[in-house]
């Protein structure tokens, strides 16, 4: 029996914005806690949102700037959601995955190759 009272959800494919309203942080891309990305993603969202709203001269520009914020953030936030969900699943099933014949060694090889790349992506300032 496994119990994991932590919840996330897939990316919001239908958007984070509606007119002059936008979501950020866990409201639009909740993550599992194992990668420590929840707060970091919210801070990145706030930074990009601030940059997009900077210098607005008219209120009719707001909706397009909010859509630009979403376009700039969607892929990175979705990747963080995917990696945190998979990382959480790996933690729960680690021993089973590691010891499964054939699958285990292949999975370990992929983890060893891809982990440095994913960590660099998540923990860099390239957003």
PDB file of C-alpha atoms in Angstrom:
ATOM      1  CA  UNK A   1       0.000   0.000   0.000  1.00  0.00           C
ATOM      2  CA  UNK A   2       1.357   3.398  -0.993  1.00  0.00           C
ATOM      3  CA  UNK A   3       0.031   6.678   0.216  1.00  0.00           C
ATOM      4  CA  UNK A   4       1.106   9.948  -1.296  1.00  0.00           C
ATOM      5  CA  UNK A   5      -1.036  12.916  -0.318  1.00  0.00           C
ATOM      6  CA  UNK A   6       0.710  15.286  -2.679  1.00  0.00           C
ATOM      7  CA  UNK A   7      -1.143  16.594  -5.689  1.00  0.00           C
ATOM      8  CA  UNK A   8      -0.228  18.227  -8.938  1.00  0.00           C
ATOM      9  CA  UNK A   9      -1.857  18.349 -12.333  1.00  0.00           C
ATOM     10  CA  UNK A  10      -0.855  18.376 -15.982  1.00  0.00           C
ATOM     11  CA  UNK A  11      -0.138  21.706 -17.693  1.00  0.00           C
ATOM     12  CA  UNK A  12      -3.108  23.977 -18.376  1.00  0.00           C
ATOM     13  CA  UNK A  13      -3.195  23.609 -22.151  1.00  0.00           C
ATOM     14  CA  UNK A  14      -6.134  25.994 -22.475  1.00  0.00           C
ATOM     15  CA  UNK A  15      -4.090  28.872 -21.062  1.00  0.00           C
ATOM     16  CA  UNK A  16      -3.108  30.830 -17.998  1.00  0.00           C
ATOM     17  CA  UNK A  17      -4.673  34.081 -19.127  1.00  0.00           C
ATOM     18  CA  UNK A  18      -8.154  35.344 -19.833  1.00  0.00           C
ATOM     19  CA  UNK A  19      -8.333  38.921 -20.995  1.00  0.00           C
ATOM     20  CA  UNK A  20      -6.709  41.080 -18.331  1.00  0.00           C
ATOM     21  CA  UNK A  21      -6.371  38.246 -15.777  1.00  0.00           C
ATOM     22  CA  UNK A  22      -3.376  35.911 -15.486  1.00  0.00           C
ATOM     23  CA  UNK A  23      -2.410  33.060 -13.209  1.00  0.00           C
ATOM     24  CA  UNK A  24       1.095  32.447 -11.921  1.00  0.00           C
ATOM     25  CA  UNK A  25       2.935  29.974  -9.720  1.00  0.00           C
ATOM     26  CA  UNK A  26       1.094  26.954  -8.354  1.00  0.00           C
ATOM     27  CA  UNK A  27      -2.215  28.350  -9.593  1.00  0.00           C
ATOM     28  CA  UNK A  28      -1.205  27.471 -13.160  1.00  0.00           C
ATOM     29  CA  UNK A  29       1.638  24.945 -12.809  1.00  0.00           C
ATOM     30  CA  UNK A  30       1.741  23.109  -9.456  1.00  0.00           C
ATOM     31  CA  UNK A  31       4.733  20.822  -8.991  1.00  0.00           C
ATOM     32  CA  UNK A  32       5.643  18.027  -6.647  1.00  0.00           C
ATOM     33  CA  UNK A  33       8.070  19.207  -3.926  1.00  0.00           C
ATOM     34  CA  UNK A  34      10.987  16.885  -4.685  1.00  0.00           C
ATOM     35  CA  UNK A  35      12.795  19.267  -7.080  1.00  0.00           C
ATOM     36  CA  UNK A  36      12.184  22.428  -5.067  1.00  0.00           C
ATOM     37  CA  UNK A  37      10.719  24.222  -8.073  1.00  0.00           C
ATOM     38  CA  UNK A  38       7.359  25.511  -6.813  1.00  0.00           C
ATOM     39  CA  UNK A  39       8.636  28.752  -5.317  1.00  0.00           C
ATOM     40  CA  UNK A  40      11.332  29.175  -7.958  1.00  0.00           C
ATOM     41  CA  UNK A  41       8.798  28.921 -10.792  1.00  0.00           C
ATOM     42  CA  UNK A  42       6.538  31.479  -9.093  1.00  0.00           C
ATOM     43  CA  UNK A  43       9.451  33.915  -8.754  1.00  0.00           C
ATOM     44  CA  UNK A  44      10.383  33.402 -12.406  1.00  0.00           C
ATOM     45  CA  UNK A  45       6.743  33.969 -13.381  1.00  0.00           C
ATOM     46  CA  UNK A  46       6.639  37.215 -11.407  1.00  0.00           C
ATOM     47  CA  UNK A  47       9.866  38.425 -13.010  1.00  0.00           C
ATOM     48  CA  UNK A  48       8.733  37.666 -16.561  1.00  0.00           C
ATOM     49  CA  UNK A  49       5.259  39.092 -15.890  1.00  0.00           C
ATOM     50  CA  UNK A  50       6.820  42.294 -14.566  1.00  0.00           C
ATOM     51  CA  UNK A  51       9.034  42.577 -17.636  1.00  0.00           C
ATOM     52  CA  UNK A  52       6.069  42.049 -19.956  1.00  0.00           C
ATOM     53  CA  UNK A  53       3.924  44.650 -18.178  1.00  0.00           C
ATOM     54  CA  UNK A  54       6.741  47.183 -18.005  1.00  0.00           C
ATOM     55  CA  UNK A  55       6.128  50.290 -20.059  1.00  0.00           C
ATOM     56  CA  UNK A  56       2.468  49.673 -20.891  1.00  0.00           C
ATOM     57  CA  UNK A  57       0.925  52.912 -22.065  1.00  0.00           C
ATOM     58  CA  UNK A  58      -2.708  51.866 -22.538  1.00  0.00           C
ATOM     59  CA  UNK A  59      -4.988  49.350 -20.855  1.00  0.00           C
ATOM     60  CA  UNK A  60      -5.847  47.742 -24.197  1.00  0.00           C
ATOM     61  CA  UNK A  61      -2.247  46.429 -24.297  1.00  0.00           C
ATOM     62  CA  UNK A  62      -2.634  44.367 -21.114  1.00  0.00           C
ATOM     63  CA  UNK A  63      -4.243  41.233 -22.611  1.00  0.00           C
ATOM     64  CA  UNK A  64      -1.591  40.857 -25.320  1.00  0.00           C
ATOM     65  CA  UNK A  65       1.220  41.374 -22.786  1.00  0.00           C
ATOM     66  CA  UNK A  66      -0.291  38.718 -20.520  1.00  0.00           C
ATOM     67  CA  UNK A  67      -0.437  36.289 -23.443  1.00  0.00           C
ATOM     68  CA  UNK A  68       3.228  37.094 -24.163  1.00  0.00           C
ATOM     69  CA  UNK A  69       4.072  36.284 -20.515  1.00  0.00           C
ATOM     70  CA  UNK A  70       2.309  32.928 -20.867  1.00  0.00           C
ATOM     71  CA  UNK A  71       4.138  32.127 -24.124  1.00  0.00           C
ATOM     72  CA  UNK A  72       7.491  32.912 -22.513  1.00  0.00           C
ATOM     73  CA  UNK A  73       6.828  30.762 -19.446  1.00  0.00           C
ATOM     74  CA  UNK A  74       4.692  27.835 -20.620  1.00  0.00           C
ATOM     75  CA  UNK A  75       7.382  25.466 -21.908  1.00  0.00           C
ATOM     76  CA  UNK A  76       9.778  25.903 -18.982  1.00  0.00           C
ATOM     77  CA  UNK A  77       7.020  25.576 -16.383  1.00  0.00           C
ATOM     78  CA  UNK A  78       5.568  22.523 -18.142  1.00  0.00           C
ATOM     79  CA  UNK A  79       8.998  20.864 -18.252  1.00  0.00           C
ATOM     80  CA  UNK A  80       9.401  21.517 -14.511  1.00  0.00           C
ATOM     81  CA  UNK A  81       5.969  19.968 -13.878  1.00  0.00           C
ATOM     82  CA  UNK A  82       6.866  16.913 -15.954  1.00  0.00           C
ATOM     83  CA  UNK A  83      10.253  16.441 -14.282  1.00  0.00           C
ATOM     84  CA  UNK A  84       8.897  16.893 -10.768  1.00  0.00           C
ATOM     85  CA  UNK A  85       6.067  14.418 -11.377  1.00  0.00           C
ATOM     86  CA  UNK A  86       8.419  11.840 -12.867  1.00  0.00           C
ATOM     87  CA  UNK A  87      10.972  12.444 -10.124  1.00  0.00           C
ATOM     88  CA  UNK A  88       8.298  11.881  -7.511  1.00  0.00           C
ATOM     89  CA  UNK A  89       7.211   8.659  -9.198  1.00  0.00           C
ATOM     90  CA  UNK A  90      10.848   7.516  -9.357  1.00  0.00           C
ATOM     91  CA  UNK A  91      11.285   8.131  -5.634  1.00  0.00           C
ATOM     92  CA  UNK A  92       8.202   6.089  -4.825  1.00  0.00           C
ATOM     93  CA  UNK A  93       9.146   3.181  -7.128  1.00  0.00           C
ATOM     94  CA  UNK A  94      12.947   3.522  -7.059  1.00  0.00           C
ATOM     95  CA  UNK A  95      13.844   0.066  -5.775  1.00  0.00           C
ATOM     96  CA  UNK A  96      11.364  -1.646  -8.087  1.00  0.00           C
ATOM     97  CA  UNK A  97      12.652   0.279 -11.103  1.00  0.00           C
ATOM     98  CA  UNK A  98      16.311  -0.203 -10.229  1.00  0.00           C
ATOM     99  CA  UNK A  99      16.042  -3.972  -9.770  1.00  0.00           C
ATOM    100  CA  UNK A 100      13.806  -4.853 -12.731  1.00  0.00           C
ATOM    101  CA  UNK A 101      15.793  -7.000 -15.192  1.00  0.00           C
ATOM    102  CA  UNK A 102      16.746  -5.234 -18.430  1.00  0.00           C
ATOM    103  CA  UNK A 103      14.558  -2.191 -17.694  1.00  0.00           C
ATOM    104  CA  UNK A 104      16.510  -1.311 -14.542  1.00  0.00           C
ATOM    105  CA  UNK A 105      19.958  -0.982 -16.138  1.00  0.00           C
ATOM    106  CA  UNK A 106      18.550   0.912 -19.124  1.00  0.00           C
ATOM    107  CA  UNK A 107      16.626   3.278 -16.849  1.00  0.00           C
ATOM    108  CA  UNK A 108      19.710   3.851 -14.695  1.00  0.00           C
ATOM    109  CA  UNK A 109      21.764   4.659 -17.793  1.00  0.00           C
ATOM    110  CA  UNK A 110      19.179   7.212 -18.952  1.00  0.00           C
ATOM    111  CA  UNK A 111      18.965   8.768 -15.496  1.00  0.00           C
ATOM    112  CA  UNK A 112      22.751   9.106 -15.305  1.00  0.00           C
ATOM    113  CA  UNK A 113      22.945  10.678 -18.766  1.00  0.00           C
ATOM    114  CA  UNK A 114      19.922  12.964 -18.545  1.00  0.00           C
ATOM    115  CA  UNK A 115      20.054  14.106 -14.921  1.00  0.00           C
ATOM    116  CA  UNK A 116      22.910  16.608 -15.390  1.00  0.00           C
ATOM    117  CA  UNK A 117      21.104  18.101 -18.401  1.00  0.00           C
ATOM    118  CA  UNK A 118      17.786  18.426 -16.580  1.00  0.00           C
ATOM    119  CA  UNK A 119      19.398  19.870 -13.452  1.00  0.00           C
ATOM    120  CA  UNK A 120      21.235  22.456 -15.528  1.00  0.00           C
ATOM    121  CA  UNK A 121      17.957  23.400 -17.222  1.00  0.00           C
ATOM    122  CA  UNK A 122      15.991  23.635 -13.976  1.00  0.00           C
ATOM    123  CA  UNK A 123      18.557  25.425 -11.875  1.00  0.00           C
ATOM    124  CA  UNK A 124      19.888  27.870 -14.468  1.00  0.00           C
ATOM    125  CA  UNK A 125      18.791  31.446 -14.921  1.00  0.00           C
ATOM    126  CA  UNK A 126      17.953  30.801 -18.579  1.00  0.00           C
ATOM    127  CA  UNK A 127      14.288  31.640 -18.555  1.00  0.00           C
TER     128      UNK A 127
END
